[in-house]
Amino acid sequence: QVQLVESGGGLVQAGGSLRLSCAASGRAFSAYAMGWFRQAPGKEREFVAGVSWSGGDTYYTNSVKGRFTISRDNAKNTVYLQMNSLKAEDTAVYYCARSKARNLDYRRPYEYDYWGQGTQVTVSS
């Protein structure tokens, strides 16, 4: 059974930075693509960023391009989301997720088979 645990969320002022971590347990972490999603109250879960199994390909939703960076350290079984220049609109619960697919649409939640419990990010104006 795969388990994903997010950490690093908190309260930050607009313009500030946070780094989220997602620690994975289970078999063959390095063989799977990973993604970050977020969900604000009353909103649907939305794609934020994705990274291929090797870390060589990354994908971002338009609203975070240039501000957020996804990366992974397979030796530590961990994926990261560095968030800079945070805005109030970034406030949400952030989830990491794993996909078994090779050719996948990183934007779609149905592509992922395991999800963490989420970590709260609150950006004050």
JSON list of C-alpha atoms in Angstrom, two decimals, residues 48-105:
[
{"chain": "A", "resi": 48, "resn": "VAL", "atom": "CA", "xyz": [-1.11, 22.82, -9.83]},
{"chain": "A", "resi": 49, "resn": "ALA", "atom": "CA", "xyz": [2.04, 21.04, -11.01]},
{"chain": "A", "resi": 50, "resn": "GLY", "atom": "CA", "xyz": [3.29, 17.66, -12.18]},
{"chain": "A", "resi": 51, "resn": "VAL", "atom": "CA", "xyz": [6.64, 15.95, -12.62]},
{"chain": "A", "resi": 52, "resn": "SER", "atom": "CA", "xyz": [7.65, 12.84, -14.56]},
{"chain": "A", "resi": 53, "resn": "TRP", "atom": "CA", "xyz": [9.19, 9.81, -12.89]},
{"chain": "A", "resi": 54, "resn": "SER", "atom": "CA", "xyz": [12.69, 10.95, -13.80]},
{"chain": "A", "resi": 55, "resn": "GLY", "atom": "CA", "xyz": [12.16, 14.58, -12.87]},
{"chain": "A", "resi": 56, "resn": "GLY", "atom": "CA", "xyz": [13.08, 15.60, -16.40]},
{"chain": "A", "resi": 57, "resn": "ASP", "atom": "CA", "xyz": [9.64, 16.88, -17.39]},
{"chain": "A", "resi": 58, "resn": "THR", "atom": "CA", "xyz": [7.56, 19.33, -15.40]},
{"chain": "A", "resi": 59, "resn": "TYR", "atom": "CA", "xyz": [4.13, 20.82, -15.97]},
{"chain": "A", "resi": 60, "resn": "TYR", "atom": "CA", "xyz": [2.31, 23.76, -14.41]},
{"chain": "A", "resi": 61, "resn": "THR", "atom": "CA", "xyz": [-1.07, 25.35, -14.49]},
{"chain": "A", "resi": 62, "resn": "ASN", "atom": "CA", "xyz": [-0.90, 28.82, -16.01]},
{"chain": "A", "resi": 63, "resn": "SER", "atom": "CA", "xyz": [-1.67, 30.66, -12.79]},
{"chain": "A", "resi": 64, "resn": "VAL", "atom": "CA", "xyz": [1.49, 29.40, -11.06]},
{"chain": "A", "resi": 65, "resn": "LYS", "atom": "CA", "xyz": [4.00, 29.41, -13.92]},
{"chain": "A", "resi": 66, "resn": "GLY", "atom": "CA", "xyz": [7.08, 31.37, -12.97]},
{"chain": "A", "resi": 67, "resn": "ARG", "atom": "CA", "xyz": [6.19, 31.29, -9.29]},
{"chain": "A", "resi": 68, "resn": "PHE", "atom": "CA", "xyz": [6.03, 27.60, -8.35]},
{"chain": "A", "resi": 69, "resn": "THR", "atom": "CA", "xyz": [8.60, 24.88, -8.98]},
{"chain": "A", "resi": 70, "resn": "ILE", "atom": "CA", "xyz": [7.99, 21.16, -8.67]},
{"chain": "A", "resi": 71, "resn": "SER", "atom": "CA", "xyz": [10.91, 18.82, -8.12]},
{"chain": "A", "resi": 72, "resn": "ARG", "atom": "CA", "xyz": [11.66, 15.39, -6.74]},
{"chain": "A", "resi": 73, "resn": "ASP", "atom": "CA", "xyz": [14.39, 13.60, -4.89]},
{"chain": "A", "resi": 74, "resn": "ASN", "atom": "CA", "xyz": [13.92, 9.91, -5.54]},
{"chain": "A", "resi": 75, "resn": "ALA", "atom": "CA", "xyz": [16.67, 8.97, -3.10]},
{"chain": "A", "resi": 76, "resn": "LYS", "atom": "CA", "xyz": [14.53, 10.53, -0.37]},
{"chain": "A", "resi": 77, "resn": "ASN", "atom": "CA", "xyz": [11.20, 9.35, -1.81]},
{"chain": "A", "resi": 78, "resn": "THR", "atom": "CA", "xyz": [10.05, 12.96, -1.72]},
{"chain": "A", "resi": 79, "resn": "VAL", "atom": "CA", "xyz": [8.47, 15.43, -4.11]},
{"chain": "A", "resi": 80, "resn": "TYR", "atom": "CA", "xyz": [8.55, 19.17, -3.44]},
{"chain": "A", "resi": 81, "resn": "LEU", "atom": "CA", "xyz": [6.60, 22.24, -4.41]},
{"chain": "A", "resi": 82, "resn": "GLN", "atom": "CA", "xyz": [8.51, 25.48, -3.97]},
{"chain": "A", "resi": 83, "resn": "MET", "atom": "CA", "xyz": [6.02, 28.34, -3.93]},
{"chain": "A", "resi": 84, "resn": "ASN", "atom": "CA", "xyz": [7.27, 31.90, -4.35]},
{"chain": "A", "resi": 85, "resn": "SER", "atom": "CA", "xyz": [5.49, 35.22, -4.74]},
{"chain": "A", "resi": 86, "resn": "LEU", "atom": "CA", "xyz": [2.43, 33.79, -3.08]},
{"chain": "A", "resi": 87, "resn": "LYS", "atom": "CA", "xyz": [-0.94, 35.42, -3.59]},
{"chain": "A", "resi": 88, "resn": "ALA", "atom": "CA", "xyz": [-4.15, 35.27, -1.60]},
{"chain": "A", "resi": 89, "resn": "GLU", "atom": "CA", "xyz": [-5.63, 33.27, -4.48]},
{"chain": "A", "resi": 90, "resn": "ASP", "atom": "CA", "xyz": [-3.17, 30.47, -3.71]},
{"chain": "A", "resi": 91, "resn": "THR", "atom": "CA", "xyz": [-4.93, 29.76, -0.41]},
{"chain": "A", "resi": 92, "resn": "ALA", "atom": "CA", "xyz": [-6.09, 26.15, -0.45]},
{"chain": "A", "resi": 93, "resn": "VAL", "atom": "CA", "xyz": [-5.45, 22.68, 0.83]},
{"chain": "A", "resi": 94, "resn": "TYR", "atom": "CA", "xyz": [-2.62, 21.24, -1.25]},
{"chain": "A", "resi": 95, "resn": "TYR", "atom": "CA", "xyz": [-2.51, 17.54, -2.09]},
{"chain": "A", "resi": 96, "resn": "CYS", "atom": "CA", "xyz": [0.17, 15.38, -3.64]},
{"chain": "A", "resi": 97, "resn": "ALA", "atom": "CA", "xyz": [-0.74, 12.39, -5.77]},
{"chain": "A", "resi": 98, "resn": "ARG", "atom": "CA", "xyz": [0.87, 9.50, -7.66]},
{"chain": "A", "resi": 99, "resn": "SER", "atom": "CA", "xyz": [0.17, 8.23, -11.16]},
{"chain": "A", "resi": 100, "resn": "LYS", "atom": "CA", "xyz": [1.08, 4.88, -12.70]},
{"chain": "A", "resi": 101, "resn": "ALA", "atom": "CA", "xyz": [0.59, 6.15, -16.23]},
{"chain": "A", "resi": 102, "resn": "ARG", "atom": "CA", "xyz": [3.35, 6.92, -18.71]},
{"chain": "A", "resi": 103, "resn": "ASN", "atom": "CA", "xyz": [1.38, 9.00, -21.20]},
{"chain": "A", "resi": 104, "resn": "LEU", "atom": "CA", "xyz": [-0.94, 10.95, -18.97]},
{"chain": "A", "resi": 105, "resn": "ASP", "atom": "CA", "xyz": [-2.73, 14.25, -18.79]}
]
